[in-house]
Coordinates of C-alpha atoms and ligand atoms in Angstrom, one line a residue:
M1 CA -0.1 0.3 0.0
H2 CA 1.3 3.6 -0.8
I3 CA 1.5 5.9 1.4
V4 CA -1.1 9.2 -0.1
L5 CA -0.9 12.7 1.2
I6 CA -3.3 14.9 0.4
G7 CA -4.4 18.8 1.2
L8 CA -3.7 22.4 0.5
S9 CA -0.5 23.4 -1.6
G10 CA 1.3 24.6 1.7
S11 CA 0.1 21.8 4.3
G12 CA 3.5 20.0 4.2
K13 CA 2.4 17.1 1.8
S14 CA 6.5 17.6 0.3
S15 CA 8.4 17.9 3.3
L16 CA 6.6 15.3 5.7
G17 CA 6.3 12.9 2.8
R18 CA 10.0 13.2 2.0
R19 CA 11.1 12.6 5.9
A20 CA 8.5 9.9 6.3
A21 CA 9.5 8.3 3.2
Q22 CA 13.0 8.7 4.7
M23 CA 12.4 7.3 8.0
L24 CA 10.3 4.2 6.6
G25 CA 12.6 3.4 4.3
L26 CA 10.3 3.9 1.1
P27 CA 10.7 5.8 -2.1
F28 CA 8.9 9.4 -2.3
A29 CA 7.1 10.4 -5.0
D30 CA 6.2 14.4 -5.6
L31 CA 3.4 14.5 -8.1
D32 CA 4.3 18.2 -8.8
E33 CA 7.5 17.5 -9.2
R34 CA 7.2 14.4 -11.5
I35 CA 5.1 16.7 -13.9
E36 CA 7.8 19.6 -14.0
Q37 CA 10.8 17.3 -14.7
E38 CA 8.4 15.6 -17.6
A39 CA 7.4 19.3 -18.9
G40 CA 10.8 21.0 -18.3
L41 CA 8.4 23.7 -17.0
R42 CA 7.1 24.8 -13.0
V43 CA 3.5 24.1 -12.5
R44 CA 3.0 28.1 -12.4
E45 CA 4.1 28.2 -16.1
I46 CA 2.3 25.3 -17.3
F47 CA -0.9 27.2 -16.2
D48 CA 0.2 30.1 -17.5
R49 CA 1.0 28.6 -21.2
Y50 CA -1.5 26.1 -21.3
G51 CA -4.5 26.5 -19.2
E52 CA -5.6 24.9 -16.3
A53 CA -7.2 21.7 -17.9
D54 CA -3.9 20.8 -19.6
F55 CA -1.8 20.4 -16.0
R56 CA -4.8 18.3 -14.8
E57 CA -4.8 16.0 -17.9
R58 CA -0.7 15.9 -16.8
E59 CA -1.6 15.3 -13.5
A60 CA -3.9 12.5 -13.9
R61 CA -1.2 10.6 -16.0
A62 CA 1.2 11.6 -13.1
V63 CA -1.1 9.7 -10.7
R64 CA -2.0 6.7 -12.7
A65 CA 1.4 6.6 -13.1
A66 CA 2.5 6.6 -9.4
S67 CA -0.5 5.0 -8.3
S68 CA 0.2 1.6 -10.2
S69 CA 3.8 1.2 -9.2
P70 CA 4.2 -2.1 -7.7
I71 CA 6.8 -0.9 -4.9
S72 CA 4.9 1.1 -2.7
G73 CA 6.1 4.6 -1.5
V74 CA 5.2 7.8 -0.5
I75 CA 2.9 9.9 -2.2
A76 CA 2.7 14.0 -2.4
T77 CA -0.2 14.8 -4.5
G78 CA -0.2 18.1 -6.2
G79 CA -3.5 20.4 -4.0
G80 CA -5.9 19.6 -6.9
A81 CA -5.6 16.0 -7.5
V82 CA -8.8 15.4 -5.6
L83 CA -10.7 17.1 -8.2
R84 CA -11.2 14.4 -10.5
P85 CA -13.1 11.5 -9.0
E86 CA -10.9 9.2 -11.1
N87 CA -7.8 10.4 -9.3
V88 CA -9.4 9.7 -6.0
R89 CA -10.6 6.2 -7.4
L90 CA -7.0 5.2 -8.2
L91 CA -5.4 6.5 -5.3
R92 CA -7.7 5.1 -2.8
E93 CA -7.3 1.7 -4.6
A94 CA -3.7 2.0 -3.9
G95 CA -3.0 3.4 -0.8
F96 CA -3.8 4.9 2.3
L97 CA -4.9 8.6 1.9
V98 CA -4.2 10.9 4.8
F99 CA -5.2 14.6 4.4
L100 CA -3.0 16.8 5.8
D101 CA -5.4 19.7 7.6
R102 CA -3.1 22.3 7.9
P103 CA -5.0 25.6 9.1
V104 CA -5.2 28.6 6.3
A105 CA -3.5 30.9 8.6
H106 CA -0.9 28.6 9.2
I107 CA 0.0 28.1 5.6
A108 CA -0.8 31.9 4.8
R109 CA 2.1 32.8 7.4
H110 CA 4.6 30.5 6.0
V111 CA 4.3 30.4 2.4
A112 CA 5.2 32.8 0.3
Y113 CA 2.7 34.3 -2.4
D114 CA 5.6 34.8 -4.9
G115 CA 3.4 33.8 -8.0
S116 CA 4.8 30.2 -8.1
R117 CA 1.5 28.8 -6.8
P118 CA -1.1 29.2 -9.5
L119 CA -4.7 29.8 -8.0
V120 CA -3.3 31.6 -5.1
S121 CA -2.4 35.1 -5.0
G122 CA -2.6 35.6 -1.5
A123 CA -4.8 34.8 1.9
R124 CA -8.2 35.8 0.3
D125 CA -7.8 32.9 -2.3
L126 CA -6.4 30.8 -0.2
E127 CA -9.0 30.5 2.2
A128 CA -12.3 30.2 -0.8
L129 CA -9.7 27.4 -2.1
A130 CA -9.7 25.9 1.3
A131 CA -13.4 26.1 1.6
R132 CA -14.1 25.0 -1.8
R133 CA -11.8 22.2 -1.2
R134 CA -12.5 20.6 2.3
P135 CA -15.5 18.5 1.6
L136 CA -13.3 16.6 -1.3
Y137 CA -10.4 16.1 0.9
E138 CA -12.3 14.9 3.8
A139 CA -14.3 12.5 1.6
A140 CA -11.2 11.2 -0.4
A141 CA -8.9 10.6 2.8
H142 CA -8.8 7.5 4.9
A143 CA -7.7 9.5 7.8
T144 CA -7.1 13.2 8.7
L145 CA -3.9 14.4 10.2
R146 CA -4.0 17.7 11.9
N147 CA -1.0 19.9 11.0
D148 CA -0.7 22.8 13.8
A149 CA 1.8 21.7 16.1
G150 CA 5.1 22.2 14.3
F151 CA 7.1 19.7 12.2
D152 CA 8.5 17.0 14.2
E153 CA 4.5 16.7 15.9
A154 CA 3.0 16.5 12.5
L155 CA 5.6 13.5 11.3
A156 CA 5.5 11.8 14.2
A157 CA 2.0 11.5 13.7
L158 CA 1.8 10.9 10.6
L159 CA 4.2 7.7 11.2
A160 CA 2.3 6.7 14.2
L161 CA -1.0 6.7 11.9
V162 CA 1.0 4.4 9.6
R163 CA 2.3 2.0 11.8
T164 CA -0.8 1.6 13.6
R165 CA -2.0 -0.1 10.1
N166 CA 0.7 -1.6 9.6
P167 CA 3.3 -2.1 12.9
P168 CA 6.9 -3.0 12.2
G169 CA 8.0 -6.4 12.4
G170 CA 11.4 -7.3 11.1
Y171 CA 13.9 -4.7 12.1
A172 CA 14.2 -1.3 13.2
V173 CA 17.0 1.8 14.1
V174 CA 16.0 3.3 17.6
G175 CA 16.7 6.5 18.9
D176 CA 16.4 9.6 19.7
P177 CA 16.2 11.9 18.0
I178 CA 16.2 9.7 14.7
A179 CA 14.5 11.8 12.0
H180 CA 17.7 12.1 10.1
T181 CA 18.8 8.2 10.0
L182 CA 19.5 6.9 6.8
S183 CA 19.4 3.6 8.4
P184 CA 15.9 2.5 6.6
L185 CA 17.1 3.2 3.0
L186 CA 20.2 1.2 3.3
H187 CA 19.0 -1.8 5.4
R188 CA 15.8 -2.0 3.0
A189 CA 18.0 -1.5 -0.3
V190 CA 20.0 -4.4 0.7
F191 CA 17.0 -6.5 2.2
G192 CA 15.4 -6.0 -1.3
A193 CA 18.8 -6.8 -3.5
L194 CA 18.9 -10.0 -1.3
G195 CA 15.1 -11.1 -1.8
V196 CA 14.9 -10.8 1.8
A197 CA 11.0 -9.8 2.6
E198 CA 11.6 -8.1 6.1
D199 CA 10.9 -4.6 7.1
Y200 CA 13.1 -2.1 8.6
T201 CA 12.2 1.2 9.7
A202 CA 13.2 4.0 12.6
L203 CA 11.6 4.5 15.9
Q204 CA 12.1 7.2 18.0
V205 CA 12.7 6.0 21.4
P206 CA 13.2 8.8 24.1
R207 CA 15.8 7.9 26.9
G208 CA 13.1 7.0 29.3
A209 CA 11.6 4.6 27.2
L210 CA 14.6 1.9 26.6
A211 CA 13.9 -0.4 29.2
D212 CA 10.4 -0.9 27.9
F213 CA 11.7 -1.1 24.4
T214 CA 14.0 -3.8 25.1
S215 CA 11.1 -6.0 26.8
G216 CA 9.4 -5.7 23.8
L217 CA 11.8 -6.7 21.4
R218 CA 12.5 -9.7 24.2
A219 CA 9.1 -10.4 23.9
G220 CA 9.0 -10.8 19.6
K221 CA 7.8 -7.5 18.5
L222 CA 11.3 -7.5 16.6
K223 CA 13.7 -9.6 15.4
G224 CA 16.5 -7.1 15.8
C225 CA 17.6 -3.4 15.6
N226 CA 20.6 -0.6 15.1
V227 CA 20.9 1.5 17.7
T228 CA 22.5 4.9 17.6
I229 CA 22.3 8.2 19.7
P230 CA 21.8 8.4 22.7
H231 CA 21.5 4.5 23.8
K232 CA 24.6 2.9 22.4
R233 CA 26.2 2.5 25.8
D234 CA 22.6 2.7 27.8
I235 CA 21.6 -0.5 26.0
L236 CA 24.4 -2.8 27.2
P237 CA 22.9 -3.9 30.6
L238 CA 19.3 -4.4 29.5
L239 CA 20.9 -7.2 26.8
D240 CA 21.7 -10.5 27.9
E241 CA 24.7 -10.7 26.2
A242 CA 27.4 -9.0 23.9
E243 CA 30.2 -9.8 22.1
E244 CA 33.8 -9.0 23.6
E245 CA 34.6 -5.9 21.2
A246 CA 31.1 -4.6 22.1
R247 CA 31.4 -4.6 26.1
L248 CA 35.2 -3.7 25.4
C249 CA 34.4 -0.4 23.6
G250 CA 31.2 -0.1 26.2
A251 CA 28.5 0.5 23.1
V252 CA 26.7 -1.4 20.9
N253 CA 24.8 -0.6 17.8
T254 CA 23.3 -4.0 16.7
V255 CA 21.1 -6.4 18.5
V256 CA 19.9 -9.4 17.7
A257 CA 16.8 -11.3 19.3
R258 CA 17.7 -14.5 19.6
G259 CA 14.5 -16.9 21.3
G260 CA 13.9 -14.3 23.5
R261 CA 17.6 -13.5 24.3
L262 CA 19.1 -10.2 23.4
C263 CA 22.4 -10.4 21.8
G264 CA 24.7 -7.1 21.2
Y265 CA 27.5 -6.1 18.9
N266 CA 29.3 -3.6 17.4
T267 CA 29.6 -3.4 14.0
D268 CA 30.7 0.3 13.8
M269 CA 34.3 -0.5 14.4
E270 CA 34.9 -3.3 11.7
G271 CA 32.7 -1.2 9.5
L272 CA 35.3 1.6 9.6
L273 CA 37.9 -0.9 9.3
T274 CA 36.3 -2.2 6.0
A275 CA 36.2 1.2 4.7
L276 CA 39.8 1.8 5.2
R277 CA 41.2 -1.7 3.7
A278 CA 38.5 -1.1 0.7
A279 CA 40.5 2.3 0.3
G280 CA 43.7 0.2 0.6
R281 CA 44.5 1.1 4.0
G282 CA 44.2 -0.2 7.5
Y283 CA 45.6 0.0 11.5
R284 CA 48.6 -2.5 11.0
G285 CA 51.7 -0.6 11.6
A286 CA 49.9 2.7 11.1
A287 CA 50.3 5.7 13.4
V288 CA 47.2 6.7 14.4
L289 CA 45.7 10.3 15.6
L290 CA 42.2 10.2 16.6
L291 CA 40.6 13.6 17.8
G292 CA 37.6 13.0 20.3
A293 CA 37.3 10.3 22.8
G294 CA 33.7 9.3 22.8
G295 CA 31.9 6.3 21.6
A296 CA 33.1 5.9 18.1
A297 CA 36.2 7.0 19.1
G298 CA 36.5 4.3 21.7
G299 CA 35.7 1.6 18.9
V300 CA 38.3 2.9 16.6
A301 CA 41.2 3.2 19.4
L302 CA 40.1 -0.1 20.3
K303 CA 40.4 -2.0 16.9
A304 CA 43.6 0.1 15.9
A305 CA 45.2 -1.3 19.0
R306 CA 44.0 -4.9 18.6
E307 CA 45.2 -4.5 14.7
G308 CA 48.5 -3.7 15.5
A309 CA 48.8 0.1 14.7
R310 CA 52.5 1.4 15.5
G311 CA 51.0 4.4 17.9
I312 CA 47.6 6.0 18.9
V313 CA 47.3 9.2 19.9
I314 CA 43.8 10.0 21.3
L315 CA 43.2 14.2 21.9
A316 CA 40.2 15.3 23.6
R317 CA 38.9 18.6 24.5
R318 CA 38.2 17.1 28.1
P319 CA 41.7 15.5 28.3
Q320 CA 40.8 13.2 31.0
R321 CA 38.3 11.2 28.7
A322 CA 40.7 10.7 26.6
E323 CA 43.2 9.4 29.4
A324 CA 40.0 7.2 30.4
L325 CA 40.1 5.9 26.9
A326 CA 43.5 5.3 26.3
A327 CA 43.4 3.2 30.0
A328 CA 40.8 1.2 28.7
V329 CA 42.7 0.7 25.4
R330 CA 45.5 -0.5 27.5
A331 CA 43.7 -2.9 29.7
A332 CA 42.2 -4.4 26.0
A333 CA 45.7 -4.6 24.7
P334 CA 48.5 -3.8 27.1
A335 CA 51.5 -3.9 24.3
A336 CA 49.3 -1.3 22.6
P337 CA 51.5 2.2 22.4
V338 CA 48.8 4.8 23.4
R339 CA 49.1 8.2 24.3
A340 CA 46.7 10.9 25.3
G341 CA 46.0 14.6 26.1
A342 CA 44.0 17.8 25.5
L343 CA 42.7 18.6 21.8
T344 CA 44.1 21.9 20.7
P345 CA 45.6 23.2 17.5
E346 CA 49.4 22.8 19.1
T347 CA 48.8 19.2 20.0
V348 CA 47.2 18.4 17.1
A349 CA 49.9 19.7 15.0
A350 CA 52.6 18.4 16.8
A351 CA 50.9 14.7 16.7
A352 CA 50.0 15.1 12.6
R353 CA 53.8 15.4 12.2
T354 CA 54.2 11.7 12.1
A355 CA 50.7 10.4 11.6
D356 CA 49.6 8.0 8.8
L357 CA 46.0 8.0 9.3
L358 CA 43.7 11.2 10.8
V359 CA 40.3 10.2 12.3
N360 CA 38.2 12.9 13.4
A361 CA 35.7 10.9 15.7
T362 CA 34.1 14.2 17.2
P363 CA 31.2 15.9 15.3
L364 CA 32.7 19.0 14.6
G365 CA 31.9 19.9 11.0
M366 CA 28.8 18.1 11.0
C367 CA 25.6 20.1 9.2
S368 CA 23.5 19.4 12.1
A369 CA 26.3 20.7 14.8
A370 CA 26.7 24.2 15.9
A371 CA 30.6 23.9 15.8
D372 CA 33.4 23.8 13.1
F373 CA 37.3 23.6 13.7
D374 CA 38.1 26.9 14.4
D375 CA 41.7 26.4 13.1
L376 CA 43.0 23.4 10.4
S377 CA 46.8 24.2 10.4
F378 CA 47.2 21.0 11.7
V379 CA 46.4 19.5 8.1
D380 CA 50.0 21.2 7.0
A381 CA 51.4 19.3 9.6
L382 CA 50.7 15.8 8.3
P383 CA 53.3 14.1 5.9
P384 CA 51.7 13.5 1.7
R385 CA 51.3 9.8 2.7
A386 CA 48.7 10.1 5.3
L387 CA 44.8 9.7 4.7
V388 CA 42.2 12.0 6.7
C389 CA 39.3 10.3 7.7
D390 CA 36.5 12.0 9.1
L391 CA 33.5 10.1 10.3
V392 CA 31.2 12.8 9.8
Y393 CA 29.3 12.3 6.5
N394 CA 26.9 15.0 6.1
P395 CA 28.3 17.1 4.5
P396 CA 30.0 14.4 2.1
R397 CA 33.0 16.9 2.2
T398 CA 33.9 19.2 5.6
R399 CA 35.8 21.7 5.7
L400 CA 38.4 19.0 7.2
L401 CA 38.3 16.9 4.4
R402 CA 38.0 20.0 1.7
A403 CA 41.6 21.2 3.6
A404 CA 43.2 17.5 3.2
E405 CA 42.1 17.5 -0.4
A406 CA 43.5 21.1 -1.3
R407 CA 46.9 19.5 0.5
G408 CA 46.8 17.1 -2.4
L409 CA 45.7 13.9 0.8
A410 CA 43.8 11.0 0.5
V411 CA 40.6 11.6 2.4
Q412 CA 37.7 9.7 3.4
N413 CA 34.3 10.3 5.2
G414 CA 32.0 8.3 7.4
L415 CA 29.7 7.3 4.5
D416 CA 31.7 4.1 3.9
M417 CA 31.8 3.4 7.6
L418 CA 27.9 3.8 7.5
I419 CA 27.5 1.8 4.6
Y420 CA 29.4 -1.2 5.9
Q421 CA 28.6 -1.2 9.8
A422 CA 24.9 -1.5 8.0
L423 CA 26.3 -4.6 5.7
L424 CA 27.9 -6.2 9.2
A425 CA 24.7 -5.7 11.1
D426 CA 22.8 -7.3 8.0
E427 CA 24.8 -10.3 8.5
L428 CA 24.2 -10.6 12.1
F429 CA 20.6 -9.8 11.8
L430 CA 20.4 -12.7 8.7
G431 CA 22.8 -15.0 10.2
R432 CA 25.1 -15.5 7.3
A433 CA 27.9 -14.1 5.3
L434 CA 27.2 -11.3 2.7
D435 CA 29.0 -10.2 -0.5
K436 CA 29.6 -6.8 1.3
A437 CA 31.8 -6.1 -2.2
A438 CA 28.4 -6.5 -4.1
L439 CA 25.9 -5.2 -2.1
Y440 CA 28.5 -2.0 -1.3
P441 CA 27.1 -0.1 -4.9
I442 CA 23.4 -0.9 -3.8
A443 CA 23.5 0.6 -0.5
R444 CA 25.4 3.6 -1.7
R445 CA 23.0 4.3 -4.4
A446 CA 20.0 3.8 -2.0
V447 CA 21.5 7.2 0.2
A448 CA 22.9 8.8 -2.7
D449 CA 20.4 11.6 -2.9
M450 CA 20.1 12.2 0.9
Q451 CA 22.9 13.9 1.9
S452 CA 23.0 17.6 1.8
P453 CA 25.9 18.9 -0.4
Ligands
NAP1 P1 30.1 11.3 20.9 O1 30.2 9.8 22.4 O2 29.4 12.3 21.9 O3 31.7 12.0 21.2 C1 31.9 13.2 21.0 C2 33.4 13.3 20.9 O4 33.3 14.5 20.0 C3 33.7 13.7 22.4 O5 35.1 13.2 22.8 C4 33.0 15.0 22.5 O6 33.9 15.8 23.8 C5 33.9 15.4 21.4 N1 33.1 16.9 20.9 C6 32.3 17.0 20.8 N2 31.6 18.2 20.6 C7 33.4 18.9 20.4 C8 33.5 20.1 19.9 N3 32.7 21.3 19.6 N4 35.0 20.4 20.1 C9 35.8 19.1 20.4 N5 35.4 18.2 21.0 C10 34.1 17.8 20.6 O7 29.9 10.8 19.9 P2 30.2 9.7 19.0 O8 28.8 8.8 19.1 O9 31.7 9.2 19.1 O10 30.3 10.0 17.2 C11 31.1 11.2 17.1 C12 31.2 11.7 15.4 O11 31.1 10.1 14.4 C13 29.8 12.3 15.3 O12 29.7 13.4 14.3 C14 29.2 10.8 14.5 O13 27.7 11.0 13.9 C15 30.2 10.2 14.1 N6 29.9 8.6 13.7 C16 29.8 8.2 12.6 C17 29.6 6.9 12.2 C18 29.7 6.6 10.8 O14 29.0 5.1 10.5 N7 30.0 6.8 10.1 C19 29.5 5.8 13.3 C20 29.4 6.6 14.6 C21 29.7 8.0 14.9 P3 33.4 15.7 25.1 O15 33.2 14.4 25.5 O16 34.2 16.8 25.7 O17 31.8 16.1 24.9

């Protein structure tokens, strides 16, 4: 069943539909966009040049094409798609229709009357249009969703509505916030390529609800899950067992439910190593300079120590955290040559001089993080052989990576790590080895459009 959003222009069909599709791991179709792409003209231009009747013909063709697609997706319709009874019949046969009921006053406040939307040149037009269209939306819809409390609230309500009809089974990624996750797209693409008929969705689980969530998991509500911020550490004591490396680095990103027992794993650290190896690199014999001492850094440091790095320098803005991580690594790998210190431009530059691999395991430079590196002069200190690896993948090229590229250094962003940790998690979920080299391009294609430039 498709999920079809109907409602006035400006009611949030495109923005909510796109984000809901991402979280559900479903393809997204915006019918107005499709019409514009096919015509090479904006909707407004089609109206002006050929008239409304011509546009409605194009719209009917777009409805026929989208509703007959055998692959379920989220469809955002144009505001007037409900004008033709035939459109409504096709959409209702193919999907679950949700009327996004956004008050006219909200639309009027947020939508620019810049001439891009036909039929509406001001708030008064919008009032009249809303009065004419409301009965059509109400008659067509299977459910109405009031969109008057903000984007996040409307998104949560839309997902809850969809899940009430189709409760999640199979697998999920859990975290809070979770709206930006790429995991459903990745895992669904992999399951699709393997012919595995399993669902994979995103579930928002607030901090206080983790114990309830794991009880449900143990009771068989899901077969397994991936775990992201802020639960990677907190989920450990709620599990029945955890593999050694997950215990040592104190973080779990994958849980498999086996016969009522919950088993935890960490595929992040192996994911990064696989990504490095795919680029012809690794930790063996390398001098590793690690920025940050959080969950991801813990996995990198531990793996680098166990893989035989010739030196590991951990620098963090709270040096005591770097020291604590170094002590944990020494406990797990007593021979590991680990040093720790404060993260300052001077300490990074000093350690950079001999580094073969620099890993940024802080959120500095991430699109949703407020902060970025103040000073990137340490990049100039790196030797020409060094690889600069940023665990951040959105944006795909952080300032750090751009500076390294400008110096002619090899770079890698966090997308490959994300893809490989997902493929490794799928091996655990499905209980068999996967051809990761063959699945990598499929997974990469699935998320290619979702990163901001
Ligand atoms: P975390 O546990 O919160 O650790 C973050 C680390 O960065 C901590 O050492 C923290 O220091 C430090 N930090 C935060 N803000 C900073 C700032 N403004 N200046 C200097 N240091 C700062 O997070 P995490 O789970 O390790 O994630 C770290 C990064 O890796 C994130 O960007 C995350 O998205 C990325 N990641 C990517 C993947 C992937 O698959 N590509 C997987 C996991 C993580 P304090 O302890 O002082 O706060």
